[in-house]
Amino acid sequence: MTRVFSGVKPTGHLTLGNYLGAMRRWADVDQHEADALFCVVDLHALTVDHDPARVRRLSRQAATLLLASGLDPELCTVFVQSHVDEHARLSYLLECVATDGEMRRMIQYKEKAAREQRRGGSVRLSLLTYPVLMAADILAYGAGEVPVGDDQRQHVELARDLAVRFNQRYGHTFVVPRATRPGVAARVMNLQDPASKMGKSDDVGPGIVYLLDEPDVVRKKVMRAVTDSGREVVYDRETRPGLANLLEILAACTGGEPEELSRAYASYGDLKKDTAEAVVETLRPLRERHREFCADPSYVEGVLAAGAEKARAMARPVVDAAYRAIGLLPPVVDPVLNAAR
């Protein structure tokens, strides 16, 4: 089976965009058709100023929501990145293969660094190098496919480049991965700013539907969504981005096609009402399962412990091989001490 790796970063509450664009596909398709690993990438949350207690809280919440979305630990591996040391071990080796120019060309680095500077903050070195850690996340498991949105494709291309370069210099060690893209609604946009992604790092905002929003809150946010000039309901991502976003969300929730759905509506109001109800019903089972898992935290902890052990067993042989290939001296095992253990 093809091995698939995906992760969520605990920098904010997970959103409708995370669910429709990624998590639902992981549960409905990837865990059934591939040897799939799904990870809370908490080390990536440390690249900017953060509250340690909040990172821990959001990491647990993200893991619980992954399970609530339908991921089954009998079918896939669910774990937390920092629980598996091989991610950090391999990241440094790949930093020794990557170049400064490659890091500084990363679009997300440019955007996030500029945002930090506008706020008057300092830019952490880890913000520059975290795409290498992301490459290590993928390459440590020999993942052949990485399902990502358009905004992350550049990072998967970097992982490909580093894998090819390492293999050419030091001998074949890594599987070269490829990015795969989900279908409609792979990139849900902000309801108040349809030119921007519905990002979880935005702490507040009427344009973001969070997975744990109450139904009435969801309805209010969708009903207040920005639409476009004109009265006719048509699907056109370029000239009518607000309407297109609503139609894509409705299509993702109901299984329809955006252009076909547009023909059924004569007014923006009716489209918004149906979209709001479709979102509420889509999120209802997830919210119910989340409540069940929160009532039994030991279950989630057990899943994460077992997932980390399984992930470690997959990654360690690959990372050990990379250490040997790049020229590091293997540790000497004392047979007496080893027998005593």
CSV table of C-alpha atoms in Angstrom, one decimal:
chain,number,residue,atom,x,y,z
A,1,MET,CA,0.0,0.0,0.0
A,2,THR,CA,1.1,3.6,-0.6
A,3,ARG,CA,2.1,5.3,2.5
A,4,VAL,CA,0.5,8.7,3.2
A,5,PHE,CA,1.6,11.3,5.8
A,6,SER,CA,-0.4,14.4,6.8
A,7,GLY,CA,-0.4,16.7,9.8
A,8,VAL,CA,-2.2,19.5,11.5
A,9,LYS,CA,-0.4,22.3,13.4
A,10,PRO,CA,-1.8,23.3,16.8
A,11,THR,CA,-1.6,27.1,16.3
A,12,GLY,CA,-5.3,27.7,16.5
A,13,HIS,CA,-8.7,26.0,16.7
A,14,LEU,CA,-9.4,23.7,13.7
A,15,THR,CA,-11.8,25.1,11.2
A,16,LEU,CA,-14.3,24.1,8.6
A,17,GLY,CA,-11.6,24.6,6.0
A,18,ASN,CA,-9.4,22.0,7.8
A,19,TYR,CA,-12.2,19.5,7.8
A,20,LEU,CA,-13.6,19.9,4.3
A,21,GLY,CA,-10.2,20.4,2.7
A,22,ALA,CA,-8.3,17.6,4.5
A,23,MET,CA,-9.6,15.8,7.5
A,24,ARG,CA,-12.7,14.4,6.0
A,25,ARG,CA,-10.8,12.9,3.1
A,26,TRP,CA,-8.3,11.4,5.5
A,27,ALA,CA,-11.1,9.6,7.3
A,28,ASP,CA,-13.2,8.7,4.2
A,29,VAL,CA,-10.4,7.8,1.7
A,30,ASP,CA,-6.8,7.8,2.9
A,31,GLN,CA,-7.0,5.6,6.0
A,32,HIS,CA,-8.8,2.9,3.9
A,33,GLU,CA,-6.7,3.0,0.8
A,34,ALA,CA,-3.2,3.7,2.2
A,35,ASP,CA,-0.9,3.0,5.0
A,36,ALA,CA,-1.7,6.4,6.5
A,37,LEU,CA,-0.1,8.4,9.3
A,38,PHE,CA,-1.8,11.5,10.8
A,39,CYS,CA,0.2,13.7,13.1
A,40,VAL,CA,-0.3,16.7,15.3
A,41,VAL,CA,2.8,18.6,14.3
A,42,ASP,CA,3.4,20.5,17.6
A,43,LEU,CA,7.0,21.3,16.9
A,44,HIS,CA,5.9,23.6,14.1
A,45,ALA,CA,3.9,25.6,16.5
A,46,LEU,CA,7.1,26.8,18.2
A,47,THR,CA,8.3,28.9,15.2
A,48,VAL,CA,6.5,32.0,16.5
A,49,ASP,CA,5.8,33.5,19.8
A,50,HIS,CA,3.4,31.2,21.7
A,51,ASP,CA,1.9,30.4,25.1
A,52,PRO,CA,3.2,26.9,26.1
A,53,ALA,CA,0.0,26.0,27.9
A,54,ARG,CA,-2.1,26.9,24.9
A,55,VAL,CA,0.1,24.8,22.6
A,56,ARG,CA,-0.5,21.8,24.9
A,57,ARG,CA,-4.2,22.5,25.0
A,58,LEU,CA,-4.6,22.9,21.3
A,59,SER,CA,-2.4,19.8,20.6
A,60,ARG,CA,-4.8,17.7,22.7
A,61,GLN,CA,-7.8,19.3,21.1
A,62,ALA,CA,-6.4,18.7,17.6
A,63,ALA,CA,-5.7,15.0,18.4
A,64,THR,CA,-9.3,14.6,19.7
A,65,LEU,CA,-10.8,16.2,16.7
A,66,LEU,CA,-8.8,14.0,14.4
A,67,LEU,CA,-10.4,11.0,16.0
A,68,ALA,CA,-13.8,12.7,16.1
A,69,SER,CA,-13.5,13.3,12.3
A,70,GLY,CA,-13.5,9.5,11.8
A,71,LEU,CA,-9.9,8.5,12.0
A,72,ASP,CA,-9.7,4.9,13.3
A,73,PRO,CA,-6.5,3.9,15.1
A,74,GLU,CA,-7.2,0.3,13.9
A,75,LEU,CA,-6.8,1.6,10.3
A,76,CYS,CA,-4.2,4.4,10.6
A,77,THR,CA,-1.6,5.8,12.9
A,78,VAL,CA,-2.5,8.9,14.9
A,79,PHE,CA,0.3,10.5,17.0
A,80,VAL,CA,2.0,13.7,18.2
A,81,GLN,CA,5.2,14.8,16.4
A,82,SER,CA,7.2,15.6,19.5
A,83,HIS,CA,6.6,12.1,20.9
A,84,VAL,CA,8.8,10.7,18.1
A,85,ASP,CA,12.4,11.9,18.3
A,86,GLU,CA,13.2,10.8,14.8
A,87,HIS,CA,11.6,14.0,13.4
A,88,ALA,CA,14.1,16.2,15.1
A,89,ARG,CA,17.0,13.8,14.4
A,90,LEU,CA,16.3,13.8,10.7
A,91,SER,CA,15.6,17.5,10.5
A,92,TYR,CA,19.2,18.4,11.3
A,93,LEU,CA,20.6,16.0,8.7
A,94,LEU,CA,18.4,17.6,6.1
A,95,GLU,CA,19.5,21.1,7.1
A,96,CYS,CA,22.9,19.9,6.2
A,97,VAL,CA,21.6,19.2,2.7
A,98,ALA,CA,19.3,22.2,2.2
A,99,THR,CA,20.6,25.6,1.2
A,100,ASP,CA,20.0,29.1,2.6
A,101,GLY,CA,18.6,30.2,-0.7
A,102,GLU,CA,16.0,27.5,-0.8
A,103,MET,CA,14.8,28.4,2.6
A,104,ARG,CA,14.5,32.1,1.9
A,105,ARG,CA,12.5,31.4,-1.3
A,106,MET,CA,9.7,29.8,0.6
A,107,ILE,CA,6.6,31.9,0.1
A,108,GLN,CA,5.2,31.2,3.6
A,109,TYR,CA,8.5,32.3,5.2
A,110,LYS,CA,8.4,35.6,3.3
A,111,GLU,CA,4.8,36.2,4.3
A,112,LYS,CA,5.1,35.2,8.0
A,113,ALA,CA,8.5,37.0,8.4
A,114,ALA,CA,7.0,40.2,7.0
A,115,ARG,CA,4.0,39.9,9.3
A,116,GLU,CA,6.2,39.4,12.4
A,117,GLN,CA,8.3,42.4,11.4
A,118,ARG,CA,5.2,44.6,11.0
A,119,ARG,CA,4.2,43.6,14.5
A,120,GLY,CA,7.5,44.7,15.8
A,121,GLY,CA,8.6,41.2,16.7
A,122,SER,CA,11.7,39.3,15.9
A,123,VAL,CA,11.8,36.5,13.3
A,124,ARG,CA,12.9,33.2,14.8
A,125,LEU,CA,15.4,31.0,13.0
A,126,SER,CA,13.0,28.1,13.2
A,127,LEU,CA,10.6,30.0,11.0
A,128,LEU,CA,13.2,29.9,8.3
A,129,THR,CA,14.1,26.3,8.7
A,130,TYR,CA,10.7,24.7,9.5
A,131,PRO,CA,10.2,23.6,5.9
A,132,VAL,CA,13.1,21.2,6.5
A,133,LEU,CA,11.4,19.8,9.6
A,134,MET,CA,8.3,19.4,7.4
A,135,ALA,CA,10.4,17.5,4.9
A,136,ALA,CA,11.8,15.3,7.7
A,137,ASP,CA,8.2,14.6,8.8
A,138,ILE,CA,7.5,13.2,5.4
A,139,LEU,CA,10.8,11.5,4.5
A,140,ALA,CA,11.2,9.7,7.9
A,141,TYR,CA,8.2,7.4,7.0
A,142,GLY,CA,8.9,6.8,3.4
A,143,ALA,CA,5.6,8.5,2.5
A,144,GLY,CA,4.8,8.3,-1.2
A,145,GLU,CA,1.9,10.7,-1.2
A,146,VAL,CA,1.3,13.9,0.8
A,147,PRO,CA,-2.3,15.3,0.5
A,148,VAL,CA,-1.9,19.1,0.7
A,149,GLY,CA,-3.6,22.3,-0.4
A,150,ASP,CA,-2.0,24.6,-2.9
A,151,ASP,CA,-0.4,26.7,-0.2
A,152,GLN,CA,1.7,23.7,1.0
A,153,ARG,CA,2.8,22.3,-2.4
A,154,GLN,CA,6.0,24.3,-2.3
A,155,HIS,CA,7.0,22.5,0.9
A,156,VAL,CA,6.4,19.1,-0.6
A,157,GLU,CA,8.5,20.1,-3.6
A,158,LEU,CA,11.3,21.0,-1.2
A,159,ALA,CA,11.0,17.5,0.4
A,160,ARG,CA,11.3,16.0,-3.0
A,161,ASP,CA,14.4,18.1,-3.8
A,162,LEU,CA,16.1,17.2,-0.5
A,163,ALA,CA,15.3,13.5,-1.0
A,164,VAL,CA,16.7,13.4,-4.5
A,165,ARG,CA,19.8,15.4,-3.4
A,166,PHE,CA,20.5,13.2,-0.4
A,167,ASN,CA,20.0,10.0,-2.5
A,168,GLN,CA,22.4,11.3,-5.1
A,169,ARG,CA,25.1,12.3,-2.7
A,170,TYR,CA,25.0,9.6,-0.1
A,171,GLY,CA,23.2,6.6,-1.7
A,172,HIS,CA,19.5,5.8,-2.0
A,173,THR,CA,17.9,6.3,1.4
A,174,PHE,CA,14.6,8.1,0.9
A,175,VAL,CA,11.4,7.6,-1.0
A,176,VAL,CA,10.7,10.6,-3.2
A,177,PRO,CA,7.2,11.8,-2.3
A,178,ARG,CA,4.6,13.6,-4.4
A,179,ALA,CA,1.9,16.0,-3.5
A,180,THR,CA,-1.7,15.0,-4.0
A,181,ARG,CA,-4.6,17.5,-4.1
A,182,PRO,CA,-8.2,16.8,-2.8
A,183,GLY,CA,-11.1,17.9,-4.9
A,184,VAL,CA,-13.7,20.6,-4.5
A,185,ALA,CA,-13.5,22.8,-1.4
A,186,ALA,CA,-9.8,21.8,-0.9
A,187,ARG,CA,-9.3,25.5,0.0
A,188,VAL,CA,-12.2,27.0,1.9
A,189,MET,CA,-12.0,30.8,2.0
A,190,ASN,CA,-12.7,33.2,4.8
A,191,LEU,CA,-16.4,34.1,4.8
A,192,GLN,CA,-15.6,37.8,5.3
A,193,ASP,CA,-12.6,37.9,3.0
A,194,PRO,CA,-13.0,35.3,0.2
A,195,ALA,CA,-9.5,36.2,-1.1
A,196,SER,CA,-8.0,34.7,2.0
A,197,LYS,CA,-7.9,31.2,3.3
A,198,MET,CA,-10.0,30.3,6.3
A,199,GLY,CA,-7.0,29.9,8.5
A,200,LYS,CA,-7.0,28.5,12.0
A,201,SER,CA,-4.2,30.8,13.2
A,202,ASP,CA,-6.7,33.7,13.2
A,203,ASP,CA,-7.9,33.6,16.8
A,204,VAL,CA,-11.2,35.5,16.2
A,205,GLY,CA,-13.3,36.6,13.3
A,206,PRO,CA,-16.8,36.3,11.9
A,207,GLY,CA,-15.4,34.8,8.7
A,208,ILE,CA,-14.0,31.7,10.3
A,209,VAL,CA,-16.2,28.7,11.2
A,210,TYR,CA,-14.5,26.6,13.9
A,211,LEU,CA,-15.3,22.9,14.2
A,212,LEU,CA,-16.5,23.4,17.8
A,213,ASP,CA,-18.6,26.5,17.1
A,214,GLU,CA,-22.2,26.1,18.4
A,215,PRO,CA,-24.8,25.6,15.6
A,216,ASP,CA,-26.3,29.1,16.1
A,217,VAL,CA,-22.8,30.6,15.8
A,218,VAL,CA,-22.2,28.7,12.6
A,219,ARG,CA,-25.5,29.9,11.1
A,220,LYS,CA,-24.8,33.5,12.1
A,221,LYS,CA,-21.4,33.5,10.5
A,222,VAL,CA,-22.6,31.9,7.2
A,223,MET,CA,-25.6,34.3,7.0
A,224,ARG,CA,-23.2,37.3,7.4
A,225,ALA,CA,-20.8,36.0,4.7
A,226,VAL,CA,-19.7,38.5,2.2
A,227,THR,CA,-21.2,38.2,-1.3
A,228,ASP,CA,-20.6,40.0,-4.5
A,229,SER,CA,-22.2,42.8,-6.5
A,230,GLY,CA,-25.1,41.8,-8.7
A,231,ARG,CA,-28.2,39.7,-7.8
A,232,GLU,CA,-27.8,36.6,-10.0
A,233,VAL,CA,-26.4,33.5,-8.3
A,234,VAL,CA,-23.6,32.3,-10.5
A,235,TYR,CA,-20.5,30.2,-9.9
A,236,ASP,CA,-17.4,32.2,-11.0
A,237,ARG,CA,-14.4,32.0,-8.8
A,238,GLU,CA,-12.6,34.9,-10.5
A,239,THR,CA,-15.4,37.6,-10.6
A,240,ARG,CA,-17.7,36.3,-7.8
A,241,PRO,CA,-15.4,34.9,-5.2
A,242,GLY,CA,-17.9,35.3,-2.3
A,243,LEU,CA,-20.6,33.4,-4.0
A,244,ALA,CA,-18.2,30.8,-5.3
A,245,ASN,CA,-16.9,30.2,-1.8
A,246,LEU,CA,-20.5,29.6,-0.5
A,247,LEU,CA,-21.3,27.3,-3.4
A,248,GLU,CA,-18.1,25.3,-2.9
A,249,ILE,CA,-18.8,24.9,0.8
A,250,LEU,CA,-22.4,23.8,0.0
A,251,ALA,CA,-21.1,21.4,-2.6
A,252,ALA,CA,-18.6,19.9,-0.3
A,253,CYS,CA,-21.3,19.4,2.4
A,254,THR,CA,-23.9,17.9,0.1
A,255,GLY,CA,-21.9,16.1,-2.5
A,256,GLY,CA,-23.1,18.4,-5.4
A,257,GLU,CA,-21.3,20.5,-7.9
A,258,PRO,CA,-21.0,24.2,-7.4
A,259,GLU,CA,-22.0,25.3,-10.9
A,260,GLU,CA,-25.0,23.0,-10.9
A,261,LEU,CA,-26.1,24.1,-7.4
A,262,SER,CA,-25.9,27.8,-8.5
A,263,ARG,CA,-28.8,27.2,-10.9
A,264,ALA,CA,-31.1,26.2,-8.1
A,265,TYR,CA,-31.0,29.6,-6.3
A,266,ALA,CA,-32.7,32.9,-7.2
A,267,SER,CA,-31.4,34.8,-4.2
A,268,TYR,CA,-28.3,35.1,-2.0
A,269,GLY,CA,-30.4,34.6,1.1
A,270,ASP,CA,-31.7,31.2,0.2
A,271,LEU,CA,-28.2,30.1,-0.7
A,272,LYS,CA,-26.9,31.2,2.6
A,273,LYS,CA,-29.6,29.5,4.6
A,274,ASP,CA,-29.1,26.2,2.9
A,275,THR,CA,-25.3,26.5,3.2
A,276,ALA,CA,-25.6,27.3,6.9
A,277,GLU,CA,-27.8,24.3,7.5
A,278,ALA,CA,-25.6,22.0,5.5
A,279,VAL,CA,-22.5,23.1,7.5
A,280,VAL,CA,-24.3,22.5,10.8
A,281,GLU,CA,-25.4,19.0,9.8
A,282,THR,CA,-22.0,18.1,8.4
A,283,LEU,CA,-20.3,19.1,11.7
A,284,ARG,CA,-23.0,17.6,14.0
A,285,PRO,CA,-21.6,14.0,14.2
A,286,LEU,CA,-18.0,15.3,14.6
A,287,ARG,CA,-19.1,17.5,17.5
A,288,GLU,CA,-21.0,14.6,19.1
A,289,ARG,CA,-18.0,12.3,18.9
A,290,HIS,CA,-15.7,15.0,20.2
A,291,ARG,CA,-17.9,15.3,23.4
A,292,GLU,CA,-17.6,11.5,23.8
A,293,PHE,CA,-13.8,11.5,23.6
A,294,CYS,CA,-13.5,14.5,25.9
A,295,ALA,CA,-15.5,12.5,28.5
A,296,ASP,CA,-12.9,9.7,28.2
A,297,PRO,CA,-9.5,11.4,28.0
A,298,SER,CA,-7.6,8.2,28.8
A,299,TYR,CA,-8.8,6.7,25.4
A,300,VAL,CA,-7.2,9.6,23.5
A,301,GLU,CA,-4.0,9.3,25.5
A,302,GLY,CA,-3.8,5.6,24.8
A,303,VAL,CA,-4.3,6.2,21.1
A,304,LEU,CA,-1.5,8.7,21.0
A,305,ALA,CA,0.9,6.5,23.0
A,306,ALA,CA,0.3,3.5,20.8
A,307,GLY,CA,0.5,5.7,17.7
A,308,ALA,CA,3.8,7.2,18.7
A,309,GLU,CA,5.2,3.7,19.3
A,310,LYS,CA,4.1,2.5,15.9
A,311,ALA,CA,5.4,5.7,14.2
A,312,ARG,CA,8.7,5.3,16.0
A,313,ALA,CA,9.1,1.8,14.7
A,314,MET,CA,8.6,3.0,11.2
A,315,ALA,CA,10.8,6.0,11.3
A,316,ARG,CA,13.8,4.8,13.3
A,317,PRO,CA,15.2,2.4,10.6
A,318,VAL,CA,15.0,5.1,7.9
A,319,VAL,CA,16.6,7.8,10.1
A,320,ASP,CA,19.3,5.4,11.3
A,321,ALA,CA,20.1,4.5,7.7
A,322,ALA,CA,20.3,8.3,6.9
A,323,TYR,CA,22.8,8.7,9.8
A,324,ARG,CA,25.0,5.9,8.4
A,325,ALA,CA,24.7,7.2,4.8
A,326,ILE,CA,25.8,10.7,5.6
A,327,GLY,CA,28.9,9.6,7.5
A,328,LEU,CA,28.1,9.6,11.2
A,329,LEU,CA,29.7,7.0,13.4
A,330,PRO,CA,27.2,4.5,14.8
A,331,PRO,CA,27.0,4.3,18.6
A,332,VAL,CA,29.0,1.5,20.2
A,333,VAL,CA,26.8,-0.9,22.1
A,334,ASP,CA,28.4,-2.3,25.3
A,335,PRO,CA,27.3,-6.0,25.3
A,336,VAL,CA,27.5,-6.2,29.1
A,337,LEU,CA,25.3,-3.2,29.7
A,338,ASN,CA,23.0,-4.3,26.9
A,339,ALA,CA,22.6,-7.7,28.6
A,340,ALA,CA,21.9,-6.1,32.0
A,341,ARG,CA,19.1,-4.1,30.5
